[in-house]
Structure formats: C-alpha cells, structure tokens
C-alpha cells in the first residue's frame, strides 16, 4: 500500500511538472507571434520600404539637378589663330619689305645718277664712281631695317600662339525641368500607387497569417476535444470491462461477454493513441505558424466562442484593392509613355572654367564665367517606337481590368460557397445536438438496464459507440461553425 502511494505521488509530481512546462497559448498570443516571426510578412514589409524609398526618389524629379564635371586633355597640336602662310608672311615681313625697297632703288638710282651726270657733266665721272658706294650704303640700311621688321613680325606670330596642347576644364551645371510632357507627374503617381499596393500586400499577408493561425488553433481545439472524448470513451469501456469482469467472477456473465468488452477496450485505447498523435501533429502545425520549435510543449484554451460574422461588403478584399491600384498604375504608365513624344523644356545654368581660358587671349590660368539658358527638345521621328510602347501599355491596362473583373466574380462565388458552408454547419450542428441528446439518454438507459440485468453487454457497447459517434459529430459541428465563420470573414476581407 505504501509502495502504491509513493508511485502515485511520483506520477502526480511528474504530471504536474509536465503541465507546468507546457506553454499556454491564447489565440491572440499565437497571432502576435505569427505576425512577428513570419518571414513572408517581413519580406512584404521590406518591399513596402523599397516602394516608399522609390516614391521619395520620384519626388526629387521636380527639383533642380546640380552636377560638376572636370577634365584634362593633351593634344598633339595647339589651336592656331593664324594660318601657316600668315605666320610665314609675318616672320619675313622685313625681308619682303626691304627686298622690295632694294629692288626699287636698284632700278631708280641709275636713272637718278644719269640725270645728275647730264646736268653736271664735269661731275659725271665722280658721280659714277660714287654709285657703288651709295648702293652699298643703301643695302646696309635696308638690311638692318628688314631684320628689325622681321623681329616685329615674329613677335606678332608669337603673340598669337595659344599654347593649348594641355587643356583643363571644369563646370558646375544646374538643370531645372520646366515641362517634361507629364512624365514626372505620371511617374510620381505610379510611385504612389506602387507604395499603396505594397501596403495592401502587407495587410493581405497579415490577413492570410491570421486566418492560417486561426485554423491551426481551432484544429488543435478540435483534436483536443476529440482526445478528451477518446479518454471519456475509454473510461466508459473501462468501467464496463470492470463490471463484466466482476459479473464473470459471480457467474452472471459469460467469458464471451468479457472478450467482446476487451475488444472494445482495445479499440478505445487505439483511438486514444490516434487522438494523441493527431493532437501532437496539430500542435506542431500551430508551433510552425507561431515561429516556435515544432516540439515545443504547448496547450490551448479549449473554451472558445463563436467569432462575429462579417456582414460588410467584399470590397475589403486586399486582392481587389491591389488589382484596382494596378489598373490605375497602368493608366499612369500610358501617360508616362505618351510623354516621351511630347516636347521637353529645361532651364539650364552653371559656371564654366578653363585653362587656358578664352577670356584673356588664351592665358594659361583658370578663369570662368557663368551661363544660363533654355533647352528645348522636340521629338520628330522615332520610327513609331513610342506608338508601339503606348499600345503595349494599353494592353497591360486592359489585362489588369479583366483580372479585376475575374477576381470580383471569383470572390463573389467564394463568398456564396462559404455562406452555404456556414449555413450547412449551423444546420448540421442543430441535428448533432439532438442526436447527442438522444445518444446520451440511450446510454443512460442502457447503463441502467445493464445494472438491472435487462440489457446485455452488446446493448451497452452499442449505446456507448452511438454516444461516441454523436458527441464526435457534435464537436466537429461546433468547430465547423467556427471554421466556416472564419472562412466567411476571410472571404469578406475582414
């Protein structure tokens, strides 16, 4: 007796310890964990963040663009303001000029000396002797003057050198769009719509997660009830087996009756094992959705109420909202594509500096100047490229509209189907309640009759089997109402 008491105490302690180690989960806590741990939801949030930054980037298209450029270039030849012939002419300016003077003097001096000899015959001989010396003096004078003029000409050539073989340049430019054919406005609207679609995707992911967690949670509740029902049924068979065993010992029942009950007891124990395995698998599925290790010991609250039935329009469905936004997005894409064949107007300005600079005779020193202007670009002919792109965008818009219409029809059908399932679940529940009440009364009567000896073990076992089946159907009908209501809520987009 003492040994039995010790074993019972140890078993109770282990059972209490195991229960204490179980994590009690409510539906809200499961949903919170699932929303926090779900990878697809995290991906959807990152995609929304991408869409937000894309929208912010599109806003910058309205503002001026400032850029700076710089460069260096080495050329084989420098820029020349004079031609080669002009350089040669200037370099030999004195030689050419004095040569012409010497030629003229060489022609005219003999004439002058001849005239003087005629006028002064007595001096003619002396004048003739002086002619070579005079010509020599004049040649020396013109030669010096020619060299001086050559130097002046070469100085002019050197002054016109640009020394532009090494060129440096830099500029700061500002471009402000004034009119881009509506492309910037359409691009910003497309970015806004893309961000809205990303936010709707987050809500869609959250709705799907909540729906999956609810189904998994209620599956655990259903299997938990079935496990309890299997335990109750096994307890009933166990009590019947104990009674039949006593009756066999007293000689009021046959061994065949005992074997029948033993078979039923084995079946009941097998059902307990199956229910336990089903419960373990259901809890593993719930742990998966909650982001917990699959073999985490969890327990749920089996007392759950009926969720409120959604009665709002199915316009809350995220799929319809996303498809509606997609239609608007493709409409904006048509406008953006059309803008490519419209004129574009930009206001430009900046500051340009070069070395050598062009503002002080190609001086080898950085110097710059500011500039401002207007740039107009008018497409003339692009081989109908934009026309084809507009047609493609229109086709995409039409596809989106068809998908929206098809999705609306499918959702309407889904709502009707889930509504029928809910109505069927309610009708089934009403029937199962009556069946269970009948089966419970039948079991009570059979048990009482067996105690009084007017019912056989077969009658009791049949009553117990009917009770098990009726209560199982009642549990399934209760959970069926819950799951059908959840499905209808999900179909409505709530």
PDB file of C-alpha atoms in Angstrom, residues 233-363:
ATOM      1  CA  UNK A 233     -14.985   6.682 -24.136  1.00  0.00           C
ATOM      2  CA  UNK A 234     -12.035   4.593 -22.919  1.00  0.00           C
ATOM      3  CA  UNK A 235     -13.093   5.303 -19.332  1.00  0.00           C
ATOM      4  CA  UNK A 236     -16.654   4.150 -20.124  1.00  0.00           C
ATOM      5  CA  UNK A 237     -15.388   0.947 -21.701  1.00  0.00           C
ATOM      6  CA  UNK A 238     -13.000   0.508 -18.792  1.00  0.00           C
ATOM      7  CA  UNK A 239     -15.815   0.741 -16.260  1.00  0.00           C
ATOM      8  CA  UNK A 240     -17.907  -1.647 -18.350  1.00  0.00           C
ATOM      9  CA  UNK A 241     -14.955  -4.053 -18.537  1.00  0.00           C
ATOM     10  CA  UNK A 242     -14.564  -3.915 -14.758  1.00  0.00           C
ATOM     11  CA  UNK A 243     -18.279  -4.594 -14.265  1.00  0.00           C
ATOM     12  CA  UNK A 244     -18.271  -7.507 -16.730  1.00  0.00           C
ATOM     13  CA  UNK A 245     -15.188  -8.969 -15.070  1.00  0.00           C
ATOM     14  CA  UNK A 246     -16.975  -8.954 -11.705  1.00  0.00           C
ATOM     15  CA  UNK A 247     -20.059 -10.466 -13.291  1.00  0.00           C
ATOM     16  CA  UNK A 248     -17.966 -13.254 -14.841  1.00  0.00           C
ATOM     17  CA  UNK A 249     -16.483 -13.937 -11.439  1.00  0.00           C
ATOM     18  CA  UNK A 250     -20.005 -14.063  -9.979  1.00  0.00           C
ATOM     19  CA  UNK A 251     -21.180 -16.332 -12.799  1.00  0.00           C
ATOM     20  CA  UNK A 252     -23.824 -13.972 -14.196  1.00  0.00           C
ATOM     21  CA  UNK A 253     -21.886 -13.209 -17.399  1.00  0.00           C
ATOM     22  CA  UNK A 254     -20.056 -15.381 -19.866  1.00  0.00           C
ATOM     23  CA  UNK A 255     -16.447 -15.223 -20.933  1.00  0.00           C
ATOM     24  CA  UNK A 256     -17.652 -14.320 -24.431  1.00  0.00           C
ATOM     25  CA  UNK A 257     -19.142 -11.141 -22.982  1.00  0.00           C
ATOM     26  CA  UNK A 258     -15.781 -10.376 -21.424  1.00  0.00           C
ATOM     27  CA  UNK A 259     -13.967 -10.898 -24.726  1.00  0.00           C
ATOM     28  CA  UNK A 260     -16.358  -8.554 -26.535  1.00  0.00           C
ATOM     29  CA  UNK A 261     -15.709  -5.838 -23.989  1.00  0.00           C
ATOM     30  CA  UNK A 262     -11.944  -6.441 -24.145  1.00  0.00           C
ATOM     31  CA  UNK A 263     -12.000  -5.959 -27.904  1.00  0.00           C
ATOM     32  CA  UNK A 264     -13.887  -2.684 -27.482  1.00  0.00           C
ATOM     33  CA  UNK A 265     -11.412  -1.611 -24.792  1.00  0.00           C
ATOM     34  CA  UNK A 266      -8.518  -2.275 -27.156  1.00  0.00           C
ATOM     35  CA  UNK A 267     -10.277  -0.235 -29.852  1.00  0.00           C
ATOM     36  CA  UNK A 268     -10.821   2.583 -27.394  1.00  0.00           C
ATOM     37  CA  UNK A 269      -7.155   2.586 -26.412  1.00  0.00           C
ATOM     38  CA  UNK A 270      -6.195   2.629 -30.085  1.00  0.00           C
ATOM     39  CA  UNK A 271      -8.478   5.625 -30.599  1.00  0.00           C
ATOM     40  CA  UNK A 272      -6.728   7.318 -27.671  1.00  0.00           C
ATOM     41  CA  UNK A 273      -3.363   6.781 -29.332  1.00  0.00           C
ATOM     42  CA  UNK A 274      -4.657   8.076 -32.663  1.00  0.00           C
ATOM     43  CA  UNK A 275      -6.148  11.129 -30.973  1.00  0.00           C
ATOM     44  CA  UNK A 276      -2.883  11.766 -29.141  1.00  0.00           C
ATOM     45  CA  UNK A 277      -0.892  11.509 -32.385  1.00  0.00           C
ATOM     46  CA  UNK A 278      -3.347  13.823 -34.138  1.00  0.00           C
ATOM     47  CA  UNK A 279      -3.080  16.306 -31.282  1.00  0.00           C
ATOM     48  CA  UNK A 280       0.711  16.229 -31.449  1.00  0.00           C
ATOM     49  CA  UNK A 281       0.686  16.908 -35.199  1.00  0.00           C
ATOM     50  CA  UNK A 282      -1.883  19.708 -34.812  1.00  0.00           C
ATOM     51  CA  UNK A 283       0.239  21.365 -32.117  1.00  0.00           C
ATOM     52  CA  UNK A 284       3.337  21.058 -34.326  1.00  0.00           C
ATOM     53  CA  UNK A 285       1.477  22.866 -37.116  1.00  0.00           C
ATOM     54  CA  UNK A 286       0.454  25.612 -34.701  1.00  0.00           C
ATOM     55  CA  UNK A 287       4.055  25.924 -33.465  1.00  0.00           C
ATOM     56  CA  UNK A 288       5.220  26.265 -37.066  1.00  0.00           C
ATOM     57  CA  UNK A 289       2.894  29.201 -37.684  1.00  0.00           C
ATOM     58  CA  UNK A 290       3.898  30.809 -34.367  1.00  0.00           C
ATOM     59  CA  UNK A 291       7.600  30.502 -35.101  1.00  0.00           C
ATOM     60  CA  UNK A 292       8.194  28.108 -32.197  1.00  0.00           C
ATOM     61  CA  UNK A 293      10.242  24.898 -32.318  1.00  0.00           C
ATOM     62  CA  UNK A 294       7.991  22.131 -33.616  1.00  0.00           C
ATOM     63  CA  UNK A 295       8.281  20.002 -30.486  1.00  0.00           C
ATOM     64  CA  UNK A 296       7.504  22.823 -28.056  1.00  0.00           C
ATOM     65  CA  UNK A 297       5.034  21.655 -25.398  1.00  0.00           C
ATOM     66  CA  UNK A 298       2.007  23.937 -25.791  1.00  0.00           C
ATOM     67  CA  UNK A 299      -1.554  24.000 -24.523  1.00  0.00           C
ATOM     68  CA  UNK A 300      -4.535  25.971 -25.804  1.00  0.00           C
ATOM     69  CA  UNK A 301      -7.716  27.290 -24.317  1.00  0.00           C
ATOM     70  CA  UNK A 302     -10.413  24.879 -25.441  1.00  0.00           C
ATOM     71  CA  UNK A 303     -13.223  27.214 -24.366  1.00  0.00           C
ATOM     72  CA  UNK A 304     -13.619  29.454 -27.408  1.00  0.00           C
ATOM     73  CA  UNK A 305     -16.612  31.444 -28.500  1.00  0.00           C
ATOM     74  CA  UNK A 306     -18.140  31.829 -31.909  1.00  0.00           C
ATOM     75  CA  UNK A 307     -16.454  34.664 -33.874  1.00  0.00           C
ATOM     76  CA  UNK A 308     -18.605  37.560 -35.012  1.00  0.00           C
ATOM     77  CA  UNK A 309     -19.944  37.080 -38.501  1.00  0.00           C
ATOM     78  CA  UNK A 310     -18.811  39.682 -41.031  1.00  0.00           C
ATOM     79  CA  UNK A 311     -21.619  41.431 -42.889  1.00  0.00           C
ATOM     80  CA  UNK A 312     -19.663  44.107 -44.737  1.00  0.00           C
ATOM     81  CA  UNK A 313     -19.115  44.285 -48.485  1.00  0.00           C
ATOM     82  CA  UNK A 314     -16.368  42.238 -50.083  1.00  0.00           C
ATOM     83  CA  UNK A 315     -14.720  45.455 -51.303  1.00  0.00           C
ATOM     84  CA  UNK A 316     -12.425  44.992 -48.307  1.00  0.00           C
ATOM     85  CA  UNK A 317     -10.635  42.159 -50.071  1.00  0.00           C
ATOM     86  CA  UNK A 318      -6.968  43.044 -50.470  1.00  0.00           C
ATOM     87  CA  UNK A 319      -6.834  41.281 -53.841  1.00  0.00           C
ATOM     88  CA  UNK A 320      -9.485  43.590 -55.290  1.00  0.00           C
ATOM     89  CA  UNK A 321      -7.771  46.662 -53.891  1.00  0.00           C
ATOM     90  CA  UNK A 322      -4.417  45.631 -55.334  1.00  0.00           C
ATOM     91  CA  UNK A 323      -5.922  44.889 -58.744  1.00  0.00           C
ATOM     92  CA  UNK A 324      -7.753  48.229 -58.673  1.00  0.00           C
ATOM     93  CA  UNK A 325      -4.498  50.017 -57.903  1.00  0.00           C
ATOM     94  CA  UNK A 326      -2.816  48.032 -60.681  1.00  0.00           C
ATOM     95  CA  UNK A 327      -5.384  49.349 -63.178  1.00  0.00           C
ATOM     96  CA  UNK A 328      -4.651  52.928 -62.064  1.00  0.00           C
ATOM     97  CA  UNK A 329      -0.917  52.256 -62.262  1.00  0.00           C
ATOM     98  CA  UNK A 330      -1.126  51.027 -65.853  1.00  0.00           C
ATOM     99  CA  UNK A 331      -3.242  54.065 -66.773  1.00  0.00           C
ATOM    100  CA  UNK A 332      -0.441  56.271 -65.465  1.00  0.00           C
ATOM    101  CA  UNK A 333       2.061  54.177 -67.390  1.00  0.00           C
ATOM    102  CA  UNK A 334       0.183  55.051 -70.596  1.00  0.00           C
ATOM    103  CA  UNK A 335       0.554  58.762 -69.769  1.00  0.00           C
ATOM    104  CA  UNK A 336       4.222  58.348 -68.934  1.00  0.00           C
ATOM    105  CA  UNK A 337       4.853  56.539 -72.211  1.00  0.00           C
ATOM    106  CA  UNK A 338       2.999  59.192 -74.213  1.00  0.00           C
ATOM    107  CA  UNK A 339       5.132  61.899 -72.612  1.00  0.00           C
ATOM    108  CA  UNK A 340       8.181  60.612 -74.493  1.00  0.00           C
ATOM    109  CA  UNK A 341       6.819  62.030 -77.765  1.00  0.00           C
ATOM    110  CA  UNK A 342       5.944  65.455 -76.337  1.00  0.00           C
ATOM    111  CA  UNK A 343       8.301  68.451 -76.175  1.00  0.00           C
ATOM    112  CA  UNK A 344      10.588  68.752 -73.158  1.00  0.00           C
ATOM    113  CA  UNK A 345      11.741  72.072 -71.766  1.00  0.00           C
ATOM    114  CA  UNK A 346      14.583  72.585 -69.282  1.00  0.00           C
ATOM    115  CA  UNK A 347      16.117  75.649 -67.673  1.00  0.00           C
ATOM    116  CA  UNK A 348      19.903  75.333 -67.593  1.00  0.00           C
ATOM    117  CA  UNK A 349      22.627  77.311 -65.872  1.00  0.00           C
ATOM    118  CA  UNK A 350      26.064  76.939 -64.427  1.00  0.00           C
ATOM    119  CA  UNK A 351      29.655  78.098 -64.247  1.00  0.00           C
ATOM    120  CA  UNK A 352      32.429  77.082 -66.673  1.00  0.00           C
ATOM    121  CA  UNK A 353      36.179  77.496 -66.077  1.00  0.00           C
ATOM    122  CA  UNK A 354      39.049  76.555 -68.439  1.00  0.00           C
ATOM    123  CA  UNK A 355      42.836  76.713 -68.567  1.00  0.00           C
ATOM    124  CA  UNK A 356      43.964  78.157 -70.985  1.00  0.00           C
ATOM    125  CA  UNK A 357      40.964  80.444 -70.709  1.00  0.00           C
ATOM    126  CA  UNK A 358      39.264  82.113 -73.653  1.00  0.00           C
ATOM    127  CA  UNK A 359      38.645  85.409 -71.948  1.00  0.00           C
ATOM    128  CA  UNK A 360      42.160  86.905 -71.887  1.00  0.00           C
ATOM    129  CA  UNK A 361      43.929  85.772 -75.017  1.00  0.00           C
ATOM    130  CA  UNK A 362      44.318  82.077 -74.161  1.00  0.00           C
ATOM    131  CA  UNK A 363      46.030  82.903 -70.889  1.00  0.00           C
TER     132      UNK A 363
END
